[in-house]
XYZ file of C-alpha atoms in Angstrom:
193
model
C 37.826 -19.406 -0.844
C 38.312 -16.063 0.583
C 35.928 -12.751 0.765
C 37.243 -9.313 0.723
C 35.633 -6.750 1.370
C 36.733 -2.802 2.111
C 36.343 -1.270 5.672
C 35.727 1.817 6.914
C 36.821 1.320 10.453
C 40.293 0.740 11.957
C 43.182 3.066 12.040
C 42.934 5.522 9.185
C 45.895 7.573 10.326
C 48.432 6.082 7.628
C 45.552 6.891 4.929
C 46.609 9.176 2.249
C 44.141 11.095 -0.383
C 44.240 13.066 -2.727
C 41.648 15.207 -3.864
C 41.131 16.927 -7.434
C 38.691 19.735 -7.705
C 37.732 20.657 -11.214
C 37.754 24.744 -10.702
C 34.463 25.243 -13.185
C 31.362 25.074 -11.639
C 32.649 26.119 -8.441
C 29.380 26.787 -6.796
C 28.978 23.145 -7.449
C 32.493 21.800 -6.544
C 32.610 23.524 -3.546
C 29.826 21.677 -2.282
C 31.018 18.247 -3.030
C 34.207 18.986 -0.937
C 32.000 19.693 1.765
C 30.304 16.309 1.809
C 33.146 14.918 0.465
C 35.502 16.305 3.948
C 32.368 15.502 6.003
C 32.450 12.097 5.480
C 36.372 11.879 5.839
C 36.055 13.741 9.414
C 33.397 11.367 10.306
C 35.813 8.439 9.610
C 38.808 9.858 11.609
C 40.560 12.110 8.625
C 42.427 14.743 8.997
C 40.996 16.808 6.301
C 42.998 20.181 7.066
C 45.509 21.180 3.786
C 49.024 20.614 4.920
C 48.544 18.266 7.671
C 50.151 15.163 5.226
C 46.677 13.279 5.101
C 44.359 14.906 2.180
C 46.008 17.089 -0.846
C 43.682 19.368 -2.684
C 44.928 19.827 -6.163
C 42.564 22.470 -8.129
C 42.495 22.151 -12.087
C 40.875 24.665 -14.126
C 37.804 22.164 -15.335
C 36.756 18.213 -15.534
C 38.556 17.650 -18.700
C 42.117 18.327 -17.028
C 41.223 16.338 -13.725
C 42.483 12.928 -15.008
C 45.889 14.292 -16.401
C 46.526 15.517 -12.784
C 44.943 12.582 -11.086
C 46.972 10.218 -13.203
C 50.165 11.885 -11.842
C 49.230 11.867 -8.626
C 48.115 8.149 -8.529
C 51.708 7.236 -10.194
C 53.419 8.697 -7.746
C 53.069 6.042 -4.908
C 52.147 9.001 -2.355
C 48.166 8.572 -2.130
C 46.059 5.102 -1.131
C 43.036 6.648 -2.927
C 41.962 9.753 -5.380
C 38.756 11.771 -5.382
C 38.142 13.468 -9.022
C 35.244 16.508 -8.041
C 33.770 18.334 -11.504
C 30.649 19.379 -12.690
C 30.370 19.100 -16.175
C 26.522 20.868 -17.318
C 25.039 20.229 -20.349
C 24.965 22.619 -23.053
C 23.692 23.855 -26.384
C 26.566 22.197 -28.088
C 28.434 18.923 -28.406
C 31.223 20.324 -26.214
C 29.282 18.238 -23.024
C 29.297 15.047 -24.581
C 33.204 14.920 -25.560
C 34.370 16.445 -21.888
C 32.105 14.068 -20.214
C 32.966 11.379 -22.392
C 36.900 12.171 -21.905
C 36.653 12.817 -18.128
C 35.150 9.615 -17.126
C 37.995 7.582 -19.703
C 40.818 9.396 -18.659
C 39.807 8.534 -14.719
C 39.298 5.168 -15.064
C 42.405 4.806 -17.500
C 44.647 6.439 -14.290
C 43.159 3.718 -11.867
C 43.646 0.908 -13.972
C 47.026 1.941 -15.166
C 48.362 3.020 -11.642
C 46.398 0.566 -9.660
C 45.598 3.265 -7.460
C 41.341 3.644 -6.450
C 40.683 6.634 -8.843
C 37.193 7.478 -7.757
C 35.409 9.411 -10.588
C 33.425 12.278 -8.338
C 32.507 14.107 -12.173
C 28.792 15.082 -11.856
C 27.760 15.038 -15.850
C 24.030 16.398 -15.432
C 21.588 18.438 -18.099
C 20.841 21.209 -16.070
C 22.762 23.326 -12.900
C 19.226 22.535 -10.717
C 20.545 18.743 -11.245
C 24.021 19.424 -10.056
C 22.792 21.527 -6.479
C 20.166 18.681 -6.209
C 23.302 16.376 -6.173
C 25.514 18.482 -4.293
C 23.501 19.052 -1.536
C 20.261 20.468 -1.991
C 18.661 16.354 -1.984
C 22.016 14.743 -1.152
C 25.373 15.122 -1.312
C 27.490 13.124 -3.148
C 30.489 13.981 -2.442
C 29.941 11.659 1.142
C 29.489 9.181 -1.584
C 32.724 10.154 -3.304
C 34.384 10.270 0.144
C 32.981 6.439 1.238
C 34.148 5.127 -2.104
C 37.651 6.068 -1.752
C 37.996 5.132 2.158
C 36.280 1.591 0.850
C 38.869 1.172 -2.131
C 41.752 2.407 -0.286
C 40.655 -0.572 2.661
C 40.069 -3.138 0.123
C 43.523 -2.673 -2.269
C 45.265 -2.690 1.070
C 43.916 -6.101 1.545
C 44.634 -7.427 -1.715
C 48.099 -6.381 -2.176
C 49.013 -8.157 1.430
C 47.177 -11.007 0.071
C 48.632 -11.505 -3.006
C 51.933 -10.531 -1.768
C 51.823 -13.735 0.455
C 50.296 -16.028 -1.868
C 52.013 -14.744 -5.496
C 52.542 -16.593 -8.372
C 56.043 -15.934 -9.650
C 55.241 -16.580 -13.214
C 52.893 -13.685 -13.412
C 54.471 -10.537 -14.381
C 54.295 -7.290 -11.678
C 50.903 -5.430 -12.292
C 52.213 -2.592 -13.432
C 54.282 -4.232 -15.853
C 53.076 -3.722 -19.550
C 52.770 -7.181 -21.551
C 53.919 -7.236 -24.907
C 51.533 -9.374 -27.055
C 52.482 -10.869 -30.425
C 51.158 -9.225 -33.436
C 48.776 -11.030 -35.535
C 48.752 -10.541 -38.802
C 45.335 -10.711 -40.550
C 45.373 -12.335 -43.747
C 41.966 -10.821 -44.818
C 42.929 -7.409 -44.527
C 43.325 -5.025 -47.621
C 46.979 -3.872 -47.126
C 46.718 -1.493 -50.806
C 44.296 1.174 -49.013
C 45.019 4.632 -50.469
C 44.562 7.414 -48.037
């Protein structure tokens, strides 16, 4: 039986990341991209814009970040993506159905794409919460950084893995399944609407 497990040593120079900064909150944002680029120098990154490693891709809040990431992670360019947003609470619903939408439409882009999607949305009550996690107690945007170098490493080892030891009556991954419908016999098909 084998163990994987992502790395974060070895040669990163192939590494490719894409970054996608949610533009509201920006006194928030901005900070995660600083932890978030100090953990990527730390582990050999090239963090500068146009050098080919790291694309920064600014959307105008968190609710647009996972159209853009999805794109990006079907494009077969990046080995990881970093969603950054701060989504604050408020006196109105509006929180709950961002937040809510954010984190679905990030995770549907990484398990649709197969691509490490890492969700880097901070979805606090109040703006002392999201400096206290951008960098007044912590930063998570090292976090953000880690999780994506760690993915990236791991997928890496999986796809060479089950490249050499596929099954060939499995269909590709990113192959959709079409699955009988079932018809259910105690439903009331005379509904009036």
């Amino acid at each position: 039986m084998a163990v994987f497990e992502g790395t974060f040593a070895g040669d990163l120079s192939n590494l490719r990341l894409g970054i996608v900064i949610g533009r509201f909150n920006d006194l928030v944002t901005d900070k995660l991209i600083s932890g978030c680029q100090d953990c990527l120098k730390r582990h050999g990154i090239d963090v500068e814009p146009n050098t080919g490693q790291v694309d920064y891709i600014w959307v105008p809040g968190s609710y647009e970040i996972a159209m853009v990431a999805r794109q990006l992670a079907f494009s077969d360019r990046y080995n990881a993506i970093i969603c950054l947003g701060a989504i604050i609470r408020g006196q109105t619903p509006h929180f709950d159905y961002v937040a809510s939408e954010a984190a679905k439409g990030v995770a549907a882009a990484s398990f649709q794409s197969g691509v490490p999607v890492i969700f880097g949305v901070l979805t606090v009550d109040t703006m002392q919460q999201a400096l206290e996690r951008a960098g007044i107690k912590s930063n998570l945007g090292w976090n953000y950084a880690l999780n994506a170098l760690e993915m990236a490493s791991l997928m890496q080892q999986l796809d060479s893995s089950t490249r050499s030891s596929s099954r060939s009556d499995l269909p590709p991954a990113n192959e959709t399944i079409a699955l009988p419908r079932v018809k259910n016999e105690n439903a009331n098909t005379n509904r009036e609407y």
